[in-house]
Short mmCIF file of C-alpha atoms in Angstrom, two decimals:
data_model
loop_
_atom_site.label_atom_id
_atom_site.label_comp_id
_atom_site.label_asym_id
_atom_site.label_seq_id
_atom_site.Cartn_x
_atom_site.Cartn_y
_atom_site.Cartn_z
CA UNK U 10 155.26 -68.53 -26.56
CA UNK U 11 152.14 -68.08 -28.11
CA UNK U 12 150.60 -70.46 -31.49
CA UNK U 13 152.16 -68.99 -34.42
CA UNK U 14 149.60 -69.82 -36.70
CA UNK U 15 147.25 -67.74 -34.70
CA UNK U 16 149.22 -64.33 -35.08
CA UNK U 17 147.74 -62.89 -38.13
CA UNK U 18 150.27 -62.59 -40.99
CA UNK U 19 148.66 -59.09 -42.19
CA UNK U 20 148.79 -57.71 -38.92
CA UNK U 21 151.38 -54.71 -38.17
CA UNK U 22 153.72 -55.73 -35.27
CA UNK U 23 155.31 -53.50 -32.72
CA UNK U 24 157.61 -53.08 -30.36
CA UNK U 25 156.33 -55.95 -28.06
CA UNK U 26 156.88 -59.46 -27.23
CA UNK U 27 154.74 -61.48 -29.43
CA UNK U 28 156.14 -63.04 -32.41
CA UNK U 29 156.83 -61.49 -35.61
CA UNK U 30 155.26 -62.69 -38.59
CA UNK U 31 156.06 -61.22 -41.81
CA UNK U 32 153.72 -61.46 -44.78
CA UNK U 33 155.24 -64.61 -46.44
CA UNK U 34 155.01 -65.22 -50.38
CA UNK U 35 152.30 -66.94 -52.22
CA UNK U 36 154.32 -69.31 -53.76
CA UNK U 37 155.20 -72.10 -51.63
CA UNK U 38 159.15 -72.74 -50.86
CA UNK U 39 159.05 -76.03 -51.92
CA UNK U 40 158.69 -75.23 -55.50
CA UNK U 41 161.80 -77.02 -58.16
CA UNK U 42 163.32 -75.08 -60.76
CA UNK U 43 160.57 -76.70 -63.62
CA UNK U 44 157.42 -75.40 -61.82
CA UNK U 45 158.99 -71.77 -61.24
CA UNK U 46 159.93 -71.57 -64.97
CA UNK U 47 156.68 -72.49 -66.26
CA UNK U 48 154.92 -70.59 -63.38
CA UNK U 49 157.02 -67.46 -64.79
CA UNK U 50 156.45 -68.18 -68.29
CA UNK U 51 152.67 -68.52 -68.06
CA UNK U 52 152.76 -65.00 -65.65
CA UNK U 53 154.95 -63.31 -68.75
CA UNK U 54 155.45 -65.22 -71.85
CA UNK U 55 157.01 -62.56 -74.05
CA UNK U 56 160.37 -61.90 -71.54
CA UNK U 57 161.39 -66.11 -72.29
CA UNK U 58 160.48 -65.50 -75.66
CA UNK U 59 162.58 -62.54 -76.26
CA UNK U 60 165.15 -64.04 -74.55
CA UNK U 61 165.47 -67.32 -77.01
CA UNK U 62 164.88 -64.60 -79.88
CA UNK U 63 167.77 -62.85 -78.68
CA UNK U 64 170.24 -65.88 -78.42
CA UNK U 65 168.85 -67.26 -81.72
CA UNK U 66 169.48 -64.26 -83.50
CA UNK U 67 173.57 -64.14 -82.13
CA UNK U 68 173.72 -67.47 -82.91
CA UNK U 69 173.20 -66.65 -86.67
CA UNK U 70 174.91 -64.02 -86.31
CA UNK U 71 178.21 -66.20 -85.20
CA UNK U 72 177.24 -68.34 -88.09
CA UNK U 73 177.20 -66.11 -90.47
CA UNK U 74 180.89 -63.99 -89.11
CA UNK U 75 182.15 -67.76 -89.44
CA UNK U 76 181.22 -67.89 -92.91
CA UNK U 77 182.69 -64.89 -93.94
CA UNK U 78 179.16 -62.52 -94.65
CA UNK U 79 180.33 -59.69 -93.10
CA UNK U 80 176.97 -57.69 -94.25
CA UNK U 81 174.56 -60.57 -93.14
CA UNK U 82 176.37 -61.25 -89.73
CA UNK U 83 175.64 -57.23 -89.15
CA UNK U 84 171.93 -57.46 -90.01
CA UNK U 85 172.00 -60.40 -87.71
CA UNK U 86 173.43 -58.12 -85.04
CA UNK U 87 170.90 -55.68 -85.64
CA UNK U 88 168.00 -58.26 -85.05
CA UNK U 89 169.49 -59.35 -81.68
CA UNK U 90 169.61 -54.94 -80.70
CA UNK U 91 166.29 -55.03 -81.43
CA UNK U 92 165.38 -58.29 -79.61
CA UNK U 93 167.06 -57.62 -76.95
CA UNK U 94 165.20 -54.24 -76.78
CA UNK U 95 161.66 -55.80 -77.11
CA UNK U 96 163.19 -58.18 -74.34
CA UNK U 97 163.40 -55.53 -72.28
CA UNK U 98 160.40 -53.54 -72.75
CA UNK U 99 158.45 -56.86 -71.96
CA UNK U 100 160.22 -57.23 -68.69
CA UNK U 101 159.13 -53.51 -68.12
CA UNK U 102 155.93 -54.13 -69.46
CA UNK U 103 155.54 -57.00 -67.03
CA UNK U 104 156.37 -55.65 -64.19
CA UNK U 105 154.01 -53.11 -63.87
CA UNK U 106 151.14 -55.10 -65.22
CA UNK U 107 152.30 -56.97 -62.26
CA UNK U 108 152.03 -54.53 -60.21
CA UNK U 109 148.45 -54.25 -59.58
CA UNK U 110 147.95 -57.99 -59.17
CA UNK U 111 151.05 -58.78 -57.08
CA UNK U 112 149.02 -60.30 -53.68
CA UNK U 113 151.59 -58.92 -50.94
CA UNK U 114 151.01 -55.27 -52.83
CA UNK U 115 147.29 -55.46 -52.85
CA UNK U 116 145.35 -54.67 -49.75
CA UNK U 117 144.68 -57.29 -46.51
CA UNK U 118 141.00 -58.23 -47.91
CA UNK U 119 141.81 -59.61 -51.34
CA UNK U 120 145.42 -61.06 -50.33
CA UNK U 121 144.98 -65.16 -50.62
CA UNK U 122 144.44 -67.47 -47.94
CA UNK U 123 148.15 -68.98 -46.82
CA UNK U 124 148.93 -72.86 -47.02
CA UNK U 125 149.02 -73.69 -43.54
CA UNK U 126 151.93 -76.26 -44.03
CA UNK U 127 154.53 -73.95 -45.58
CA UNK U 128 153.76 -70.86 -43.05
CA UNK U 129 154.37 -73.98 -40.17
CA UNK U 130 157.24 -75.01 -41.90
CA UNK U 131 158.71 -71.71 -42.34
CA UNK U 132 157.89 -70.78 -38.40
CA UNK U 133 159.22 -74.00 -37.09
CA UNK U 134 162.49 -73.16 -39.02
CA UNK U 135 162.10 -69.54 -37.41
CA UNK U 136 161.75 -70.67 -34.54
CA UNK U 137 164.72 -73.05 -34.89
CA UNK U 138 167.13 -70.41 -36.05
CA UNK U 139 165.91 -68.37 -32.89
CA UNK U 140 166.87 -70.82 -30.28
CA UNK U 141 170.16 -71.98 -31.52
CA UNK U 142 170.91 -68.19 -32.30
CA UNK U 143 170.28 -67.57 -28.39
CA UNK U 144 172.33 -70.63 -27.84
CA UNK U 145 175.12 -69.22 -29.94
CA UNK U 146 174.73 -65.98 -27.94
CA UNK U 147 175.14 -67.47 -24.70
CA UNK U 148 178.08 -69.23 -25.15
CA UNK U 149 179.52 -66.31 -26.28
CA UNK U 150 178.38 -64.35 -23.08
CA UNK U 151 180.22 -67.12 -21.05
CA UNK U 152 183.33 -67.11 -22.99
CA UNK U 153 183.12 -63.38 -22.55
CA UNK U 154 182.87 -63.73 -18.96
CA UNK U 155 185.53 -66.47 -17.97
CA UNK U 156 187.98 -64.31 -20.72
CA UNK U 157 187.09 -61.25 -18.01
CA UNK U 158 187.53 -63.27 -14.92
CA UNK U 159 190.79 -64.68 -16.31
CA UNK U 160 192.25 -61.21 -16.94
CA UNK U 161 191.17 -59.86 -13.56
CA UNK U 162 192.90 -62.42 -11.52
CA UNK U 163 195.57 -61.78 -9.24
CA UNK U 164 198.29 -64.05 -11.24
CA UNK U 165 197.41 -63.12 -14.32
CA UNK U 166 199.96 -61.02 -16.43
CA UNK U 167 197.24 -59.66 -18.86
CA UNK U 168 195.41 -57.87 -16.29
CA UNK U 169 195.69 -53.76 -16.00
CA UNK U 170 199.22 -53.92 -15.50
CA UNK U 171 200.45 -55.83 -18.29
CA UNK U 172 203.22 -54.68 -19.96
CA UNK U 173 200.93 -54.27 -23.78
CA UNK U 174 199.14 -51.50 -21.35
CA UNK U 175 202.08 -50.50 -19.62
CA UNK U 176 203.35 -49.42 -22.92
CA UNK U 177 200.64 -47.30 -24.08
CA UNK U 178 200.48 -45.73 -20.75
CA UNK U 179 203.96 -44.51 -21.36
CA UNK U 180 204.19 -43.72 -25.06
CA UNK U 181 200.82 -42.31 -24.92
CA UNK U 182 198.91 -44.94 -26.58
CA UNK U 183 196.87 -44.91 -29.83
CA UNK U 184 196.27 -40.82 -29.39
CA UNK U 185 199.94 -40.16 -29.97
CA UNK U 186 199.77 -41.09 -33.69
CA UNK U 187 197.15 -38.57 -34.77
CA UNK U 188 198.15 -34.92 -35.58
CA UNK U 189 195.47 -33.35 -32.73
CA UNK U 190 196.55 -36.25 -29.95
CA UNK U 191 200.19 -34.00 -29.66
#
């Protein structure tokens, strides 16, 4: 098997036996939960902002139905419709600005240079998946074959006569049952 890391990740691949390498995300894998929400938040700020609008404003809006302000809880209700509308047209908004900078979109010359550890990680772990996939498979092949030997022995009473077959040859089998099998 050839190195990996020397197939190009933003070349096409074909029919052929080298290894495939798709183009992998700029972000590395390895990122927590804290990093990805300030990473979003500093790529759109207006969608978390919209959001916490939206929740603040049903939140008043419970306070105020618990309170008995039937008027105020549904100018309260209005806010969040609206919110939640600017919410939305932010999210809009910031996907196609991201659009045009999005690296994987763009062409090969201006897409960022890869960190070599992830892209090994990530092919080690391809390759990984590979092998015990192909280990899965052939087990399977040689349960498939001993499962065909056993029911083409002589002594065996699930070979071509059995009586399951025996059956169907006599009722007709499966093509009985339809309408155009009579």
């Amino acid at each position: 098997m050839t190195d990996a890391l020397s197939v190009s990740h933003r070349r096409t691949t074909t029919m052929s036996s080298r290894v495939i390498v798709p183009k992998p995300h700029p972000v590395p894998a390895t990122e927590t939960y804290r990093e990805k929400a300030a990473r979003k938040f500093k790529e759109n700020p207006w969608v978390p902002l919209g959001s916490l609008a939206t929740v603040g404003a049903l939140v008043v809006a419970m306070v105020k139905m618990r309170r008995g302000q039937p008027h105020s809880f549904n100018q309260w209700l209005r806010v969040r419709v609206a919110a939640q509308g600017l919410t939305i047209l932010a999210i809009c908004a910031g996907t196609w600005s991201m659009r045009s900078r999005d690296p994987l979109a763009a062409s090969s010359s201006s897409a960022p240079a890869v960190d070599v550890d992830v892209e090994r990680r990530r092919l080690d772990k391809m390759a990984k998946e590979k092998k015990e996939f192909e280990e899965r498979l052939r087990g399977a092949e040689q349960a498939h074959q001993a499962e065909v030997e056993l029911r083409t022995s002589p002594g065996s009473n699930r070979g071509p006569g059995s009586p399951s077959e025996m059956r169907d040859r006599v009722s007709g089998g499966w093509s009985v049952w339809p309408p155009w099998g009579r």
